[in-house]
Each structure stands twice: as C-alpha cells, then as structure tokens.
Amino acid sequence: MEVEALSTDEESAWRSYLRSHALLTRTLDAELRAEHGMTLLTYDALVQLSEAPGQAMYMRNLAAALLYSASGLTRIVDGLEKSGYAERRIDPANRRATLVTLTPEGVRALQAAWPTHVRGVRGHFARYLGDGEAPVLRRVLAAVAQDLETAPAGSSTAAT
C-alpha cells in the first residue's frame, strides 16, 4: 500500500499540535496542583460529574468521558473519594452498576479551581486564537475526535 507523505504544512501542524498539547496539559496540571492540590485529570472528572444529570455517572460512562480504562478509572475514583469530592454508590435500579456521585465538597473544589483553569486556558491557549479561528479549530478537532470515536479499534480511517 502506497502512502502519500504529509505536506510540509501538515507535518508542521501535527508536530506543533503534539508539542503544544503536551506542554499545555503539563502547565495546566501544574497550575491546578500548585493552587488547589488537584490534577488536571481530577478537575476534568469533577467537570464531567458536575455536568451529568443528577451530578452522577456510571463508572463506565465516566471512563468513556475521560478516555480511561476501567482499571485506570478505579484509581481516579479512589482519589476522588479520598479527597471527599465524589462517592461510589450501587445504582438502586441496577444493582450491578456503580454510580459515581459528586459530593458538595467536590462542587466546592470545582468552583474554587474553575477560575485557575479558565485563567490558564485563556492565558496559554485562547489568547492565540484570532477572530474566527476558534470555530475552525473546534470543527477540525471535533471531526478528528468523531472519526476516531466511531472507528473500530485498531483500524485506520484515513482516506486512500
């Protein structure tokens, strides 16, 4: 199978994306740790739970939202429980399913960390978006995510 090389602009965009993503997540994580003692992953989990109906999600749905395996999520939820930010409960409607529920302490922690996160995203990312660029970038990244989320695992969806 013959593969066409990336153009110089495509290759440069890809490498810039990889580097900026790694640096941005590292920086946002460090800011949240320094100011609130929480990781970016903890912050993301709190956001996901806060936006869910009843501020609760099944473990499998939270894992999917965070792009984590079930075993990886167990460690994350263990940390949320230890911090008092969330609790696990057996779903009364389905005794085999576990719900993760945001606690009042988790809501307070999220509300306290939100300004730090927004300040970081604005200062390290959003300020570089010119007029009309945010919708374009959102469309591109959403299309990539949707394509990868709907592709069978291990398959390449690249056009030939």
mmCIF file of C-alpha atoms in Angstrom:
data_model
loop_
_atom_site.group_PDB
_atom_site.id
_atom_site.type_symbol
_atom_site.label_atom_id
_atom_site.label_comp_id
_atom_site.label_asym_id
_atom_site.label_seq_id
_atom_site.Cartn_x
_atom_site.Cartn_y
_atom_site.Cartn_z
ATOM 1 C CA MET A 1 0.000 0.000 0.000
ATOM 2 C CA GLU A 2 1.469 3.297 -1.073
ATOM 3 C CA VAL A 3 1.279 6.147 1.441
ATOM 4 C CA GLU A 4 1.476 9.783 0.458
ATOM 5 C CA ALA A 5 3.786 11.880 2.624
ATOM 6 C CA LEU A 6 2.403 14.755 4.648
ATOM 7 C CA SER A 7 2.879 18.199 3.192
ATOM 8 C CA THR A 8 5.324 20.477 4.993
ATOM 9 C CA ASP A 9 2.398 22.431 6.473
ATOM 10 C CA GLU A 10 0.596 19.240 7.572
ATOM 11 C CA GLU A 11 3.740 17.849 9.196
ATOM 12 C CA SER A 12 4.464 21.160 10.906
ATOM 13 C CA ALA A 13 0.864 21.495 12.136
ATOM 14 C CA TRP A 14 0.944 17.939 13.506
ATOM 15 C CA ARG A 15 4.211 18.438 15.359
ATOM 16 C CA SER A 16 3.074 21.799 16.714
ATOM 17 C CA TYR A 17 -0.157 20.202 17.928
ATOM 18 C CA LEU A 18 1.687 17.367 19.713
ATOM 19 C CA ARG A 19 4.150 19.700 21.409
ATOM 20 C CA SER A 20 1.612 22.330 22.397
ATOM 21 C CA HIS A 21 -0.822 19.697 23.741
ATOM 22 C CA ALA A 22 1.870 18.122 25.918
ATOM 23 C CA LEU A 23 3.120 21.467 27.205
ATOM 24 C CA LEU A 24 -0.370 22.882 27.744
ATOM 25 C CA THR A 25 -1.665 19.896 29.715
ATOM 26 C CA ARG A 26 1.537 19.809 31.787
ATOM 27 C CA THR A 27 1.238 23.528 32.554
ATOM 28 C CA LEU A 28 -2.492 23.452 33.369
ATOM 29 C CA ASP A 29 -1.895 20.424 35.593
ATOM 30 C CA ALA A 30 0.960 22.174 37.424
ATOM 31 C CA GLU A 31 -1.167 25.293 37.995
ATOM 32 C CA LEU A 32 -4.066 23.284 39.429
ATOM 33 C CA ARG A 33 -1.705 21.274 41.644
ATOM 34 C CA ALA A 34 0.022 24.406 42.938
ATOM 35 C CA GLU A 35 -3.137 26.389 43.656
ATOM 36 C CA HIS A 36 -5.635 23.654 44.583
ATOM 37 C CA GLY A 37 -3.751 20.407 45.167
ATOM 38 C CA MET A 38 -5.632 18.700 42.333
ATOM 39 C CA THR A 39 -4.564 17.315 38.997
ATOM 40 C CA LEU A 40 -5.976 18.297 35.638
ATOM 41 C CA LEU A 41 -7.459 14.798 35.438
ATOM 42 C CA THR A 42 -9.233 15.310 38.779
ATOM 43 C CA TYR A 43 -10.518 18.652 37.524
ATOM 44 C CA ASP A 44 -11.800 17.019 34.321
ATOM 45 C CA ALA A 45 -13.536 14.270 36.312
ATOM 46 C CA LEU A 46 -15.223 16.889 38.505
ATOM 47 C CA VAL A 47 -16.375 18.791 35.399
ATOM 48 C CA GLN A 48 -17.794 15.614 33.836
ATOM 49 C CA LEU A 49 -19.673 14.753 37.032
ATOM 50 C CA SER A 50 -20.935 18.315 37.516
ATOM 51 C CA GLU A 51 -22.443 18.358 34.022
ATOM 52 C CA ALA A 52 -24.097 14.927 34.300
ATOM 53 C CA PRO A 53 -27.780 14.588 35.211
ATOM 54 C CA GLY A 54 -28.012 14.454 38.988
ATOM 55 C CA GLN A 55 -24.247 15.053 39.099
ATOM 56 C CA ALA A 56 -23.765 11.294 38.849
ATOM 57 C CA MET A 57 -22.403 8.956 36.195
ATOM 58 C CA TYR A 58 -21.989 5.239 35.817
ATOM 59 C CA MET A 59 -18.357 4.218 36.173
ATOM 60 C CA ARG A 60 -18.264 3.027 32.545
ATOM 61 C CA ASN A 61 -19.644 6.370 31.299
ATOM 62 C CA LEU A 62 -17.154 8.362 33.342
ATOM 63 C CA ALA A 63 -14.346 6.174 31.999
ATOM 64 C CA ALA A 64 -15.548 6.844 28.442
ATOM 65 C CA ALA A 65 -15.803 10.601 29.072
ATOM 66 C CA LEU A 66 -12.261 10.714 30.466
ATOM 67 C CA LEU A 67 -10.892 8.263 27.868
ATOM 68 C CA TYR A 68 -9.692 5.906 30.582
ATOM 69 C CA SER A 69 -9.804 2.159 31.047
ATOM 70 C CA ALA A 70 -11.958 0.693 33.805
ATOM 71 C CA SER A 71 -8.877 -0.111 35.892
ATOM 72 C CA GLY A 72 -7.445 3.367 35.392
ATOM 73 C CA LEU A 73 -10.759 4.914 36.352
ATOM 74 C CA THR A 74 -10.857 2.912 39.573
ATOM 75 C CA ARG A 75 -7.674 4.683 40.690
ATOM 76 C CA ILE A 76 -9.105 8.064 39.688
ATOM 77 C CA VAL A 77 -12.358 7.468 41.580
ATOM 78 C CA ASP A 78 -10.381 6.166 44.582
ATOM 79 C CA GLY A 79 -8.612 9.557 44.632
ATOM 80 C CA LEU A 80 -11.885 11.462 44.268
ATOM 81 C CA GLU A 81 -13.346 9.535 47.209
ATOM 82 C CA LYS A 82 -10.222 10.004 49.337
ATOM 83 C CA SER A 83 -10.437 13.767 48.720
ATOM 84 C CA GLY A 84 -14.149 13.756 49.562
ATOM 85 C CA TYR A 85 -15.025 15.002 46.057
ATOM 86 C CA ALA A 86 -17.154 12.030 44.994
ATOM 87 C CA GLU A 87 -18.634 8.817 46.273
ATOM 88 C CA ARG A 88 -19.493 5.481 44.739
ATOM 89 C CA ARG A 89 -22.957 4.040 45.116
ATOM 90 C CA ILE A 90 -24.672 0.955 43.799
ATOM 91 C CA ASP A 91 -27.427 2.035 41.417
ATOM 92 C CA PRO A 92 -30.722 1.042 43.069
ATOM 93 C CA ALA A 93 -32.255 0.494 39.621
ATOM 94 C CA ASN A 94 -29.418 -1.818 38.533
ATOM 95 C CA ARG A 95 -27.602 -3.456 41.427
ATOM 96 C CA ARG A 96 -24.725 -4.490 39.121
ATOM 97 C CA ALA A 97 -23.896 -0.891 38.153
ATOM 98 C CA THR A 98 -21.895 1.597 40.166
ATOM 99 C CA LEU A 99 -22.649 5.309 40.120
ATOM 100 C CA VAL A 100 -20.049 7.958 40.897
ATOM 101 C CA THR A 101 -21.741 10.950 42.501
ATOM 102 C CA LEU A 102 -20.288 14.409 43.015
ATOM 103 C CA THR A 103 -20.343 15.479 46.662
ATOM 104 C CA PRO A 104 -20.890 19.016 47.970
ATOM 105 C CA GLU A 105 -17.138 19.098 48.709
ATOM 106 C CA GLY A 106 -16.473 18.166 45.068
ATOM 107 C CA VAL A 107 -18.710 21.014 43.901
ATOM 108 C CA ARG A 108 -16.843 23.448 46.167
ATOM 109 C CA ALA A 109 -13.456 22.181 44.929
ATOM 110 C CA LEU A 110 -14.556 22.564 41.310
ATOM 111 C CA GLN A 111 -15.876 26.069 41.921
ATOM 112 C CA ALA A 112 -12.601 27.047 43.602
ATOM 113 C CA ALA A 113 -10.436 25.563 40.822
ATOM 114 C CA TRP A 114 -12.514 26.840 37.898
ATOM 115 C CA PRO A 115 -11.008 30.379 37.827
ATOM 116 C CA THR A 116 -7.481 28.934 37.851
ATOM 117 C CA HIS A 117 -8.324 26.619 34.968
ATOM 118 C CA VAL A 118 -10.046 29.319 32.907
ATOM 119 C CA ARG A 119 -7.191 31.744 33.535
ATOM 120 C CA GLY A 120 -4.729 29.074 32.384
ATOM 121 C CA VAL A 121 -6.685 28.107 29.260
ATOM 122 C CA ARG A 122 -7.155 31.755 28.317
ATOM 123 C CA GLY A 123 -3.558 32.729 29.041
ATOM 124 C CA HIS A 124 -1.839 29.723 27.491
ATOM 125 C CA PHE A 125 -4.236 28.883 24.641
ATOM 126 C CA ALA A 126 -7.263 31.036 23.834
ATOM 127 C CA ARG A 127 -5.345 34.293 23.576
ATOM 128 C CA TYR A 128 -3.596 32.933 20.483
ATOM 129 C CA LEU A 129 -6.849 32.384 18.588
ATOM 130 C CA GLY A 130 -7.587 35.190 16.178
ATOM 131 C CA ASP A 131 -11.011 36.313 15.022
ATOM 132 C CA GLY A 132 -12.895 33.366 13.570
ATOM 133 C CA GLU A 133 -10.180 30.805 14.382
ATOM 134 C CA ALA A 134 -11.832 29.192 17.431
ATOM 135 C CA PRO A 135 -14.818 27.837 15.433
ATOM 136 C CA VAL A 136 -12.470 26.488 12.734
ATOM 137 C CA LEU A 137 -10.202 24.795 15.271
ATOM 138 C CA ARG A 138 -13.229 23.389 17.116
ATOM 139 C CA ARG A 139 -14.618 21.939 13.870
ATOM 140 C CA VAL A 140 -11.304 20.350 12.911
ATOM 141 C CA LEU A 141 -10.689 18.805 16.334
ATOM 142 C CA ALA A 142 -14.325 17.683 16.684
ATOM 143 C CA ALA A 143 -14.144 15.979 13.285
ATOM 144 C CA VAL A 144 -10.940 14.165 14.270
ATOM 145 C CA ALA A 145 -12.480 13.062 17.586
ATOM 146 C CA GLN A 146 -15.717 11.905 15.983
ATOM 147 C CA ASP A 147 -13.860 9.956 13.309
ATOM 148 C CA LEU A 148 -11.689 8.217 15.885
ATOM 149 C CA GLU A 149 -14.567 7.560 18.295
ATOM 150 C CA THR A 150 -16.629 5.830 15.609
ATOM 151 C CA ALA A 151 -13.780 3.849 14.032
ATOM 152 C CA PRO A 152 -13.325 0.215 15.078
ATOM 153 C CA ALA A 153 -10.384 -0.142 17.474
ATOM 154 C CA GLY A 154 -7.094 -0.587 15.676
ATOM 155 C CA SER A 155 -8.410 0.457 12.277
ATOM 156 C CA SER A 156 -7.199 3.292 10.144
ATOM 157 C CA THR A 157 -9.932 5.565 8.849
ATOM 158 C CA ALA A 158 -7.620 7.584 6.654
ATOM 159 C CA ALA A 159 -8.876 8.128 3.134
ATOM 160 C CA THR A 160 -6.890 6.340 0.485
#
